[in-house]
Amino acid sequence: MTFLLQIPSDPKQTWTHQPISTGIQSRKSPPFGPQGAPGLFAWGDLDGDGRIDLVVSGDGDPNIYWLRQTAVGSFSTQVVAQNLPQAGVAVADLDGNGTAEVVISSYEANKLIVLGR
């Protein structure tokens, strides 16, 4: 599960948190190779609405997820790629057209994928 942390005016006080993802489930880990989900993440405005979205690899979950910020502090979870276990993600405007692309690399699936709009 992914959480949004709210920083109080005095950061030494307790930070509140709220879950912002749904449906991300880690596969069972081997005894000496613990896995969790979600794994690595990147951020950017993926849909051009001016709000920061997140892309997360499932790590122990083989999917890649887009946590789309639908309103300030509210997110929906969407699968953007499947069967890419043990993946890394990045967000950047690779072609200079003003929109963000998502780069996914899965060493377990031996794939590199670029998603754009």
PDB file of C-alpha atoms in Angstrom:
ATOM      1  CA  MET A   1       0.000   0.000   0.000  1.00  0.00           C
ATOM      2  CA  THR A   2       1.159   3.526  -0.755  1.00  0.00           C
ATOM      3  CA  PHE A   3       0.568   6.376   1.696  1.00  0.00           C
ATOM      4  CA  LEU A   4       0.419  10.166   1.465  1.00  0.00           C
ATOM      5  CA  LEU A   5       2.098  11.760   4.491  1.00  0.00           C
ATOM      6  CA  GLN A   6       0.884  15.088   5.855  1.00  0.00           C
ATOM      7  CA  ILE A   7       3.714  17.114   7.377  1.00  0.00           C
ATOM      8  CA  PRO A   8       2.626  19.158  10.423  1.00  0.00           C
ATOM      9  CA  SER A   9       3.864  22.732  10.867  1.00  0.00           C
ATOM     10  CA  ASP A  10       6.277  21.326  13.456  1.00  0.00           C
ATOM     11  CA  PRO A  11       7.842  18.337  11.651  1.00  0.00           C
ATOM     12  CA  LYS A  12       8.927  16.843  14.983  1.00  0.00           C
ATOM     13  CA  GLN A  13       5.250  16.173  15.760  1.00  0.00           C
ATOM     14  CA  THR A  14       3.373  13.091  14.546  1.00  0.00           C
ATOM     15  CA  TRP A  15       2.818  12.984  10.802  1.00  0.00           C
ATOM     16  CA  THR A  16      -0.621  11.818   9.669  1.00  0.00           C
ATOM     17  CA  HIS A  17      -1.024   9.529   6.675  1.00  0.00           C
ATOM     18  CA  GLN A  18      -3.693   8.253   4.337  1.00  0.00           C
ATOM     19  CA  PRO A  19      -3.590   5.327   1.893  1.00  0.00           C
ATOM     20  CA  ILE A  20      -3.583   6.396  -1.774  1.00  0.00           C
ATOM     21  CA  SER A  21      -3.320   3.045  -3.606  1.00  0.00           C
ATOM     22  CA  THR A  22      -5.491  -0.035  -3.892  1.00  0.00           C
ATOM     23  CA  GLY A  23      -4.987  -3.567  -5.183  1.00  0.00           C
ATOM     24  CA  ILE A  24      -1.181  -3.796  -5.022  1.00  0.00           C
ATOM     25  CA  GLN A  25      -0.322  -7.256  -3.646  1.00  0.00           C
ATOM     26  CA  SER A  26       3.131  -8.782  -3.192  1.00  0.00           C
ATOM     27  CA  ARG A  27       3.728 -12.364  -4.195  1.00  0.00           C
ATOM     28  CA  LYS A  28       4.922 -14.677  -1.431  1.00  0.00           C
ATOM     29  CA  SER A  29       8.586 -14.049  -0.690  1.00  0.00           C
ATOM     30  CA  PRO A  30      11.207 -16.759  -0.391  1.00  0.00           C
ATOM     31  CA  PRO A  31      12.626 -17.060   3.152  1.00  0.00           C
ATOM     32  CA  PHE A  32      15.912 -15.266   2.374  1.00  0.00           C
ATOM     33  CA  GLY A  33      14.721 -12.843  -0.309  1.00  0.00           C
ATOM     34  CA  PRO A  34      11.923 -10.737   1.139  1.00  0.00           C
ATOM     35  CA  GLN A  35       9.864  -8.748  -1.332  1.00  0.00           C
ATOM     36  CA  GLY A  36       7.277  -6.092  -0.810  1.00  0.00           C
ATOM     37  CA  ALA A  37       4.888  -4.059  -2.860  1.00  0.00           C
ATOM     38  CA  PRO A  38       4.898  -1.405  -4.063  1.00  0.00           C
ATOM     39  CA  GLY A  39       8.542  -1.045  -4.955  1.00  0.00           C
ATOM     40  CA  LEU A  40      10.311   1.784  -6.760  1.00  0.00           C
ATOM     41  CA  PHE A  41       8.407   4.912  -7.724  1.00  0.00           C
ATOM     42  CA  ALA A  42       8.646   8.034  -9.879  1.00  0.00           C
ATOM     43  CA  TRP A  43       6.498  11.147 -10.162  1.00  0.00           C
ATOM     44  CA  GLY A  44       5.331  13.627 -12.768  1.00  0.00           C
ATOM     45  CA  ASP A  45       2.210  15.045 -14.398  1.00  0.00           C
ATOM     46  CA  LEU A  46       1.280  12.068 -16.565  1.00  0.00           C
ATOM     47  CA  ASP A  47      -2.080  13.295 -17.811  1.00  0.00           C
ATOM     48  CA  GLY A  48      -1.386  17.029 -18.248  1.00  0.00           C
ATOM     49  CA  ASP A  49      -3.873  18.170 -15.584  1.00  0.00           C
ATOM     50  CA  GLY A  50      -1.286  20.076 -13.519  1.00  0.00           C
ATOM     51  CA  ARG A  51      -1.294  17.592 -10.610  1.00  0.00           C
ATOM     52  CA  ILE A  52       1.612  15.310  -9.737  1.00  0.00           C
ATOM     53  CA  ASP A  53       0.905  11.626 -10.357  1.00  0.00           C
ATOM     54  CA  LEU A  54       2.951   8.608  -9.243  1.00  0.00           C
ATOM     55  CA  VAL A  55       4.122   5.536 -11.126  1.00  0.00           C
ATOM     56  CA  VAL A  56       5.062   2.569  -8.944  1.00  0.00           C
ATOM     57  CA  SER A  57       6.520  -0.804  -9.739  1.00  0.00           C
ATOM     58  CA  GLY A  58       4.835  -3.634  -7.970  1.00  0.00           C
ATOM     59  CA  ASP A  59       8.259  -5.119  -7.073  1.00  0.00           C
ATOM     60  CA  GLY A  60       6.800  -8.230  -5.430  1.00  0.00           C
ATOM     61  CA  ASP A  61       3.658  -7.604  -7.556  1.00  0.00           C
ATOM     62  CA  PRO A  62       4.372  -8.045 -11.301  1.00  0.00           C
ATOM     63  CA  ASN A  63       2.359  -5.004 -12.415  1.00  0.00           C
ATOM     64  CA  ILE A  64       3.226  -1.336 -12.929  1.00  0.00           C
ATOM     65  CA  TYR A  65       0.709   1.102 -11.448  1.00  0.00           C
ATOM     66  CA  TRP A  66      -0.276   4.692 -12.182  1.00  0.00           C
ATOM     67  CA  LEU A  67      -1.527   6.483  -9.075  1.00  0.00           C
ATOM     68  CA  ARG A  68      -3.448   9.249 -10.829  1.00  0.00           C
ATOM     69  CA  GLN A  69      -4.115  12.294  -8.678  1.00  0.00           C
ATOM     70  CA  THR A  70      -7.759  13.025  -9.535  1.00  0.00           C
ATOM     71  CA  ALA A  71      -8.071  15.924  -7.065  1.00  0.00           C
ATOM     72  CA  VAL A  72      -5.580  17.375  -4.614  1.00  0.00           C
ATOM     73  CA  GLY A  73      -4.699  14.487  -2.273  1.00  0.00           C
ATOM     74  CA  SER A  74      -7.071  11.977  -3.942  1.00  0.00           C
ATOM     75  CA  PHE A  75      -5.712   9.172  -6.116  1.00  0.00           C
ATOM     76  CA  SER A  76      -7.026   6.345  -8.285  1.00  0.00           C
ATOM     77  CA  THR A  77      -4.952   3.215  -8.968  1.00  0.00           C
ATOM     78  CA  GLN A  78      -4.642   1.949 -12.549  1.00  0.00           C
ATOM     79  CA  VAL A  79      -2.522  -0.861 -13.984  1.00  0.00           C
ATOM     80  CA  VAL A  80      -0.441   0.498 -16.895  1.00  0.00           C
ATOM     81  CA  ALA A  81       1.635  -2.632 -17.609  1.00  0.00           C
ATOM     82  CA  GLN A  82       1.458  -6.277 -16.566  1.00  0.00           C
ATOM     83  CA  ASN A  83       3.943  -9.094 -16.060  1.00  0.00           C
ATOM     84  CA  LEU A  84       6.975  -6.875 -15.391  1.00  0.00           C
ATOM     85  CA  PRO A  85       8.258  -8.171 -12.042  1.00  0.00           C
ATOM     86  CA  GLN A  86      11.255  -6.626 -10.298  1.00  0.00           C
ATOM     87  CA  ALA A  87      10.984  -3.388 -12.264  1.00  0.00           C
ATOM     88  CA  GLY A  88      12.251   0.140 -12.031  1.00  0.00           C
ATOM     89  CA  VAL A  89      10.350   3.199 -13.257  1.00  0.00           C
ATOM     90  CA  ALA A  90      11.156   6.758 -14.321  1.00  0.00           C
ATOM     91  CA  VAL A  91       9.129   9.725 -15.587  1.00  0.00           C
ATOM     92  CA  ALA A  92      10.593  12.275 -18.014  1.00  0.00           C
ATOM     93  CA  ASP A  93       9.818  14.231 -21.182  1.00  0.00           C
ATOM     94  CA  LEU A  94      12.119  12.143 -23.366  1.00  0.00           C
ATOM     95  CA  ASP A  95      11.166  13.606 -26.740  1.00  0.00           C
ATOM     96  CA  GLY A  96      10.849  17.260 -25.698  1.00  0.00           C
ATOM     97  CA  ASN A  97       7.193  17.581 -26.693  1.00  0.00           C
ATOM     98  CA  GLY A  98       6.061  18.885 -23.287  1.00  0.00           C
ATOM     99  CA  THR A  99       4.430  15.650 -22.092  1.00  0.00           C
ATOM    100  CA  ALA A 100       5.827  13.056 -19.725  1.00  0.00           C
ATOM    101  CA  GLU A 101       6.728   9.537 -20.760  1.00  0.00           C
ATOM    102  CA  VAL A 102       7.012   6.562 -18.394  1.00  0.00           C
ATOM    103  CA  VAL A 103      10.089   4.355 -18.666  1.00  0.00           C
ATOM    104  CA  ILE A 104       9.856   0.840 -17.219  1.00  0.00           C
ATOM    105  CA  SER A 105      12.728  -1.616 -16.947  1.00  0.00           C
ATOM    106  CA  SER A 106      12.144  -5.143 -15.683  1.00  0.00           C
ATOM    107  CA  TYR A 107      15.282  -7.174 -15.195  1.00  0.00           C
ATOM    108  CA  GLU A 108      13.279 -10.288 -14.341  1.00  0.00           C
ATOM    109  CA  ALA A 109      11.284 -10.034 -17.612  1.00  0.00           C
ATOM    110  CA  ASN A 110      14.306  -8.683 -19.551  1.00  0.00           C
ATOM    111  CA  LYS A 111      12.289  -5.757 -20.987  1.00  0.00           C
ATOM    112  CA  LEU A 112      12.567  -2.003 -21.382  1.00  0.00           C
ATOM    113  CA  ILE A 113       9.309  -0.195 -22.209  1.00  0.00           C
ATOM    114  CA  VAL A 114       8.520   3.470 -22.859  1.00  0.00           C
ATOM    115  CA  LEU A 115       4.898   4.598 -22.491  1.00  0.00           C
ATOM    116  CA  GLY A 116       3.778   7.994 -23.793  1.00  0.00           C
ATOM    117  CA  ARG A 117       0.647   9.863 -24.674  1.00  0.00           C
TER     118      ARG A 117
END
